[in-house]
Structure formats: structure tokens, C-alpha cells
């Protein structure tokens, strides 16, 4: 079954992505909610718009630009409104740093979860691939060890309480291994 295409040969999903991308680039740096994007582009706020925004995030990353994750607005007038911002390559501010730190913390949580799960499977005698899980656990351990050295960068980048907890976790892990 073929997809319906317009006179230019584009599907509706491709057209949606292009329209959202063009509109977001023209609103560079502004806080925008799904309702703002829907009103600007003319697509109803729903699954169709959310799919287009997900694809735009990937397209922006490929171009070197960035579509931030949706976070609560920093504007007191828009309290409890989840917003994003499109940032062109080479532009950034304190809100971009906030988004980057949030993404970094989420990534480290995922790495810690990966390390815990793969270490368990590597030690499980009934595991289907103990050696592969041991290799992945070692890679996660090396990543955690590398990131734990970020306390030298400064308190603005890494919170000291998180770093000390990470250092303690690494010390416990090294003590168990030796």
C-alpha cells in the first residue's frame, strides 16, 4: 500500500516535519509549548504534532542545531507550562546549560542502571550471555570512573553531593573487585 503524497511528492508526515522545522527555526531561542507550535504551524496539538517534533529533534541534531527537551518554563507568568526551545548551532545561554545538565544527569542514571543490570547478568549462572554482559558491565564501569573525575571542572558543572556519591559508589565497587 502506497502512502498518499501531495503534488510535490511528499507525505503528510514529511510535510508536517518540514513545517514544524521551518517554524521552529524562525522562533529561535523562544520558549515554546506544544500549544504554541500547534498554533504557529496549524497542526492540531496531538499525536501527529508530537511525532513531527520528535523527528525535528533528530533533524536538528543532524544539522548541528538542538531542540531542547521539554522542561517547565523559567518564565513566572507561564508557571507549570512545559516548553522547549530551538537553538541554532553555536548559540546558547544559561537555559541551554540547564537542559544539558538535566540530560547529563539522566544519562548518568541510565549508565548506573546499565552497570547494575549487566553486572547482575554477568554473575548469573543461568544467563544466556555471561561474557557479553561482563564486557558491557566493564564498559559501564569505565564510563562511571571517567565521569567521576568531573569534580575538577567546577561546582557549576557537577554538583558536589552527586559527585561524592558517585565517588563513594566507585570506591565501593573497587573494594568489592579487589
CSV table of C-alpha atoms in Angstrom, one decimal:
chain,number,residue,atom,x,y,z
A,1,UNK,CA,0.0,0.0,0.0
A,2,UNK,CA,1.5,3.3,-1.0
A,3,UNK,CA,1.3,6.4,1.1
A,4,UNK,CA,-0.7,9.3,-0.2
A,5,UNK,CA,1.6,12.1,-1.5
A,6,UNK,CA,0.8,15.7,-2.4
A,7,UNK,CA,1.7,17.4,-5.7
A,8,UNK,CA,5.3,17.8,-4.5
A,9,UNK,CA,5.6,14.1,-3.8
A,10,UNK,CA,5.7,14.5,0.0
A,11,UNK,CA,3.7,12.5,2.5
A,12,UNK,CA,1.7,14.3,5.2
A,13,UNK,CA,4.2,13.4,7.9
A,14,UNK,CA,7.1,14.8,5.8
A,15,UNK,CA,5.2,18.0,5.2
A,16,UNK,CA,4.5,18.3,9.0
A,17,UNK,CA,8.1,17.8,9.9
A,18,UNK,CA,9.2,20.5,7.3
A,19,UNK,CA,6.6,23.0,8.5
A,20,UNK,CA,7.5,22.5,12.2
A,21,UNK,CA,11.2,22.7,11.4
A,22,UNK,CA,10.8,26.0,9.4
A,23,UNK,CA,8.6,27.5,12.1
A,24,UNK,CA,10.9,26.5,15.0
A,25,UNK,CA,14.0,27.9,13.2
A,26,UNK,CA,12.1,31.2,12.8
A,27,UNK,CA,11.4,31.2,16.5
A,28,UNK,CA,15.0,30.5,17.6
A,29,UNK,CA,15.6,30.8,21.3
A,30,UNK,CA,12.0,31.4,22.4
A,31,UNK,CA,10.2,29.2,24.9
A,32,UNK,CA,7.5,27.3,23.0
A,33,UNK,CA,4.9,24.8,24.2
A,34,UNK,CA,3.1,22.3,22.1
A,35,UNK,CA,0.2,24.7,22.0
A,36,UNK,CA,2.4,27.5,20.7
A,37,UNK,CA,3.8,25.2,18.0
A,38,UNK,CA,0.4,23.9,17.0
A,39,UNK,CA,-1.0,27.5,16.7
A,40,UNK,CA,2.1,28.6,14.7
A,41,UNK,CA,2.1,25.7,12.3
A,42,UNK,CA,-1.6,25.0,12.0
A,43,UNK,CA,-1.5,21.3,13.1
A,44,UNK,CA,-3.8,20.3,15.9
A,45,UNK,CA,-2.0,19.6,19.2
A,46,UNK,CA,-1.9,15.8,19.3
A,47,UNK,CA,-0.1,12.7,18.3
A,48,UNK,CA,0.6,14.0,14.8
A,49,UNK,CA,2.3,17.1,16.1
A,50,UNK,CA,4.3,15.2,18.7
A,51,UNK,CA,5.6,12.8,16.1
A,52,UNK,CA,6.7,15.7,13.9
A,53,UNK,CA,8.5,17.3,16.9
A,54,UNK,CA,10.4,14.0,17.6
A,55,UNK,CA,11.6,13.9,14.0
A,56,UNK,CA,12.5,17.6,14.1
A,57,UNK,CA,14.7,16.9,17.2
A,58,UNK,CA,16.7,14.3,15.2
A,59,UNK,CA,16.9,16.5,12.1
A,60,UNK,CA,18.1,19.4,14.2
A,61,UNK,CA,20.8,17.2,15.8
A,62,UNK,CA,22.0,16.2,12.3
A,63,UNK,CA,22.2,19.8,11.3
A,64,UNK,CA,24.2,20.7,14.4
A,65,UNK,CA,21.3,22.6,16.0
A,66,UNK,CA,19.4,21.5,19.1
A,67,UNK,CA,15.8,21.2,20.1
A,68,UNK,CA,15.8,21.1,23.9
A,69,UNK,CA,13.9,18.6,25.9
A,70,UNK,CA,10.5,19.8,27.2
A,71,UNK,CA,11.0,21.3,30.7
A,72,UNK,CA,8.9,23.6,33.0
A,73,UNK,CA,9.1,27.2,31.8
A,74,UNK,CA,11.5,29.5,33.5
A,75,UNK,CA,9.0,32.4,33.0
A,76,UNK,CA,7.0,33.0,36.2
A,77,UNK,CA,4.0,34.0,34.0
A,78,UNK,CA,4.0,30.6,32.4
A,79,UNK,CA,4.3,28.5,35.5
A,80,UNK,CA,3.6,24.8,35.1
A,81,UNK,CA,3.8,25.1,31.3
A,82,UNK,CA,6.2,22.6,29.6
A,83,UNK,CA,8.3,24.3,27.0
A,84,UNK,CA,11.1,23.7,24.6
A,85,UNK,CA,13.5,26.0,22.6
A,86,UNK,CA,15.1,25.6,19.3
A,87,UNK,CA,18.8,26.6,19.5
A,88,UNK,CA,20.9,27.1,16.3
A,89,UNK,CA,24.4,25.8,16.3
A,90,UNK,CA,26.8,28.0,18.2
A,91,UNK,CA,24.1,29.7,20.3
A,92,UNK,CA,23.4,29.0,23.9
A,93,UNK,CA,22.7,30.5,27.3
A,94,UNK,CA,22.0,29.5,30.9
A,95,UNK,CA,18.8,27.7,29.9
A,96,UNK,CA,20.7,25.6,27.4
A,97,UNK,CA,23.2,24.7,30.2
A,98,UNK,CA,20.2,23.7,32.4
A,99,UNK,CA,18.9,21.4,29.7
A,100,UNK,CA,22.4,20.0,29.1
A,101,UNK,CA,22.8,19.3,32.8
A,102,UNK,CA,19.4,17.6,33.0
A,103,UNK,CA,20.3,15.4,30.1
A,104,UNK,CA,23.7,14.6,31.6
A,105,UNK,CA,22.2,13.6,34.9
A,106,UNK,CA,19.6,11.4,33.1
A,107,UNK,CA,22.4,9.8,31.1
A,108,UNK,CA,24.4,9.0,34.2
A,109,UNK,CA,21.4,7.5,35.8
A,110,UNK,CA,20.9,5.3,32.8
A,111,UNK,CA,24.6,4.3,32.9
A,112,UNK,CA,24.3,3.4,36.6
A,113,UNK,CA,21.2,1.3,35.8
A,114,UNK,CA,23.0,-0.4,32.9
A,115,UNK,CA,26.0,-1.2,35.2
A,116,UNK,CA,23.8,-2.7,37.9
A,117,UNK,CA,21.8,-4.8,35.4
A,118,UNK,CA,24.8,-6.0,33.4
A,119,UNK,CA,26.8,-6.8,36.5
A,120,UNK,CA,24.0,-8.9,37.8
A,121,UNK,CA,23.6,-10.8,34.5
A,122,UNK,CA,27.4,-11.3,34.3
A,123,UNK,CA,27.3,-13.1,37.6
A,124,UNK,CA,24.1,-15.0,36.9
A,125,UNK,CA,25.0,-18.7,36.2
A,126,UNK,CA,21.8,-19.1,34.1
A,127,UNK,CA,22.4,-16.0,31.9
A,128,UNK,CA,22.4,-16.6,28.1
A,129,UNK,CA,25.5,-14.4,27.5
A,130,UNK,CA,27.6,-14.0,30.7
A,131,UNK,CA,30.8,-12.9,28.8
A,132,UNK,CA,29.0,-10.3,26.8
A,133,UNK,CA,27.3,-8.9,29.9
A,134,UNK,CA,30.6,-8.8,31.7
A,135,UNK,CA,32.1,-6.8,28.8
A,136,UNK,CA,29.2,-4.3,29.0
A,137,UNK,CA,29.5,-4.1,32.8
A,138,UNK,CA,33.2,-3.3,32.4
A,139,UNK,CA,32.4,-0.6,29.8
A,140,UNK,CA,29.8,1.0,32.1
A,141,UNK,CA,32.2,0.9,35.0
A,142,UNK,CA,34.9,2.7,32.9
A,143,UNK,CA,32.3,5.3,31.9
A,144,UNK,CA,31.4,5.9,35.5
A,145,UNK,CA,35.0,6.1,36.5
A,146,UNK,CA,35.8,8.6,33.8
A,147,UNK,CA,32.8,10.8,34.6
A,148,UNK,CA,33.7,10.8,38.3
A,149,UNK,CA,36.7,12.9,37.5
A,150,UNK,CA,34.5,15.8,36.6
A,151,UNK,CA,34.7,17.3,40.1
A,152,UNK,CA,37.8,19.0,38.9
A,153,UNK,CA,35.7,21.0,36.3
A,154,UNK,CA,33.9,23.1,38.9
A,155,UNK,CA,30.8,23.3,41.0
A,156,UNK,CA,28.7,24.8,38.3
A,157,UNK,CA,29.0,21.7,36.1
A,158,UNK,CA,28.8,19.0,38.7
A,159,UNK,CA,27.0,19.2,42.0
A,160,UNK,CA,29.4,18.2,44.7
A,161,UNK,CA,26.9,16.0,46.5
A,162,UNK,CA,26.3,13.9,43.4
A,163,UNK,CA,30.0,13.7,42.7
A,164,UNK,CA,30.8,12.5,46.2
A,165,UNK,CA,28.1,9.9,46.0
A,166,UNK,CA,29.5,8.7,42.7
A,167,UNK,CA,33.0,8.6,44.1
A,168,UNK,CA,31.7,6.6,47.0
A,169,UNK,CA,30.0,4.2,44.7
A,170,UNK,CA,33.1,3.7,42.6
A,171,UNK,CA,35.2,3.2,45.8
A,172,UNK,CA,32.8,0.5,47.0
A,173,UNK,CA,32.9,-1.1,43.6
A,174,UNK,CA,36.7,-1.1,43.5
A,175,UNK,CA,36.8,-2.6,47.1
A,176,UNK,CA,34.5,-5.4,46.0
A,177,UNK,CA,36.6,-6.2,43.0
A,178,UNK,CA,39.8,-6.3,44.9
